[in-house]
XYZ file of C-alpha atoms in Angstrom:
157
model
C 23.363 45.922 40.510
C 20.940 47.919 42.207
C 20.684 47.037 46.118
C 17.765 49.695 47.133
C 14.141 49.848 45.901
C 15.314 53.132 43.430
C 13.622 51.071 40.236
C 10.559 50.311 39.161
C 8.802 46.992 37.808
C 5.612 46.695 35.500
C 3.962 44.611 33.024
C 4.077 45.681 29.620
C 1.481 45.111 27.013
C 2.278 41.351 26.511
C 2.647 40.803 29.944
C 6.520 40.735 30.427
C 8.070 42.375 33.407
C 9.577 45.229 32.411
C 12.814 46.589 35.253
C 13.251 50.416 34.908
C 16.136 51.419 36.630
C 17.730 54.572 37.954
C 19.104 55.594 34.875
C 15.628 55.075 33.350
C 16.611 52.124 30.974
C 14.129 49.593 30.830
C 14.642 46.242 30.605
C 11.710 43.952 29.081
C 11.637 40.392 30.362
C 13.078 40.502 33.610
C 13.005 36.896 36.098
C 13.234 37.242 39.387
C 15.574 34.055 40.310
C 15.447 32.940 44.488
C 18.571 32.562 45.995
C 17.831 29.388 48.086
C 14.434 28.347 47.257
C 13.865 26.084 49.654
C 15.468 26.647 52.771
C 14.982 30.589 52.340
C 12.383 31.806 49.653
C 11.046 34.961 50.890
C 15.043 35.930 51.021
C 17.652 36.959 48.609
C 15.781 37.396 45.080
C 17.791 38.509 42.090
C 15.921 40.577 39.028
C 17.352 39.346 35.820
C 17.848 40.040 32.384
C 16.865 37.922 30.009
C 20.868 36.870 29.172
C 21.195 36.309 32.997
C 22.751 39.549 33.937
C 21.492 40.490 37.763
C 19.513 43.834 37.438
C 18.704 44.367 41.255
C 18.901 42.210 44.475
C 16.218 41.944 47.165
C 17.137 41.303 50.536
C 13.597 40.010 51.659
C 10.648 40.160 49.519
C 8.623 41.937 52.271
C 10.809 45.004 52.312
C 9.285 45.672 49.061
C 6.207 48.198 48.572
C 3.299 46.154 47.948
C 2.875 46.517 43.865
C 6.425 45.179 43.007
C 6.039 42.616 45.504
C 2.987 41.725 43.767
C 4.681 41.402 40.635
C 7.457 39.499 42.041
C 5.468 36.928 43.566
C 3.143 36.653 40.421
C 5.836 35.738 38.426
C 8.012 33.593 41.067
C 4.637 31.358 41.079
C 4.312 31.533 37.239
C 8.049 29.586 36.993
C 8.631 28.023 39.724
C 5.894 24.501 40.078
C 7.364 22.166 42.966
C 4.770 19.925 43.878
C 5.215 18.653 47.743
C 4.794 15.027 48.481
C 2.708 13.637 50.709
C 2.548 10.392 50.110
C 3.960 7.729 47.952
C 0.825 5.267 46.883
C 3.139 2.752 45.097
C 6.737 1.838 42.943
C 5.994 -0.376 39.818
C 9.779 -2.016 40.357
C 12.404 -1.208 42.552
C 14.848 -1.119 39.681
C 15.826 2.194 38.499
C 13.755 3.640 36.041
C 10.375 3.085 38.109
C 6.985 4.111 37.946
C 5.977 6.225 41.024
C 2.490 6.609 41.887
C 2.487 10.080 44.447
C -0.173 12.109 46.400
C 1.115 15.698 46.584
C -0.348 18.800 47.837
C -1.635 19.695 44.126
C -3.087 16.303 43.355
C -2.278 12.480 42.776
C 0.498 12.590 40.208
C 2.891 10.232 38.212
C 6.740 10.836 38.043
C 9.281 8.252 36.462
C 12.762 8.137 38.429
C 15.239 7.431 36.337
C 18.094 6.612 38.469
C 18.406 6.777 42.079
C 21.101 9.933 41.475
C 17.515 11.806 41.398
C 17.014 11.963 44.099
C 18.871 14.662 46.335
C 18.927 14.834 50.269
C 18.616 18.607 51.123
C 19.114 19.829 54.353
C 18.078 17.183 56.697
C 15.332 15.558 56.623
C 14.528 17.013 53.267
C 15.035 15.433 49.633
C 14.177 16.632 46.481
C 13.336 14.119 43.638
C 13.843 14.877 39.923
C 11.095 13.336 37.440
C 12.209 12.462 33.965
C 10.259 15.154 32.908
C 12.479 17.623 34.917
C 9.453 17.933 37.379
C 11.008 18.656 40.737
C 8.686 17.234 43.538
C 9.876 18.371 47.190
C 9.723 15.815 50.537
C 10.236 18.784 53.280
C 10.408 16.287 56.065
C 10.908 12.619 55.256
C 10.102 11.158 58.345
C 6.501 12.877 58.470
C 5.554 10.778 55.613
C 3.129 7.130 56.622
C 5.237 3.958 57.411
C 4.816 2.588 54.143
C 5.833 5.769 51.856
C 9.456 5.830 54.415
C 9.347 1.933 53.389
C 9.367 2.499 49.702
C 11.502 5.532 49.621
C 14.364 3.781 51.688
C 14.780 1.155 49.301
C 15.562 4.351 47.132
C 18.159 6.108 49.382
């Protein structure tokens, strides 16, 4: 594990990250992974390996020069796509699996909730809600959603 900025990171010809290290190895496919996502994502980034094994940790993002941070980012918003939602238009049943009809900050969208295990209360007043699809769509704040979305989801919870 490498804990100061003594590597380098670049795109290769197919547009992989490449890691090169201290030692000058270089590692093709790299992922940076966030340590808490939600509650923290500009803090504690790990550069992986393709099989998982941690290459180099980053305290905060913006201690990084601006190129690798760059890269970092780029690829952060490549894999990770958590739509936020805004609103909930509508349930086809209250039974579990339901129909959801949602207004997030990338668009109107449909998700299909399975069971009511999918959803997960974050830190308070958050939840995060699994699709079937393995979609995850984030509610930061519960209780800034409209009267009737709180209605609908605490039939849910």
């Amino acid at each position: 594990m490498t804990e100061t900025h003594d590597y380098q990171l670049r795109r290769n010809g197919f547009g992989k990250l490449e890691f090169m290290g201290p030692d000058g190895e270089i590692h093709t496919g790299v992922v940076p992974v966030r340590a808490f996502p939600i509650s923290a994502p500009a803090d504690g980034i790990a550069l992986v390996d393709p099989y998982g094994h941690e290459l180099a940790w980053i305290n905060e993002l913006g201690d990084l020069p601006e190129e690798p941070r760059k890269l970092v980012e780029t690829e952060l918003a490549q894999r990770e796509f958590m739509p936020v939602i805004t609103r909930i238009v509508s349930v086809a049943s209250f039974a579990t699996p339901s129909t959801w009809q949602v207004e997030t900050d990338r668009g109107a969208a449909t998700l299909i909730l399975k069971g009511e295990e999918d959803i997960r209360r974050l830190t308070p007043p958050a939840l995060l809600i699994a699709d079937s699809h393995g979609i995850h769509f984030l509610i930061p704040d519960r209780s800034a959603l409209d009267q009737h979305s709180r209605r609908i989801l605490d039939r849910f919870l």
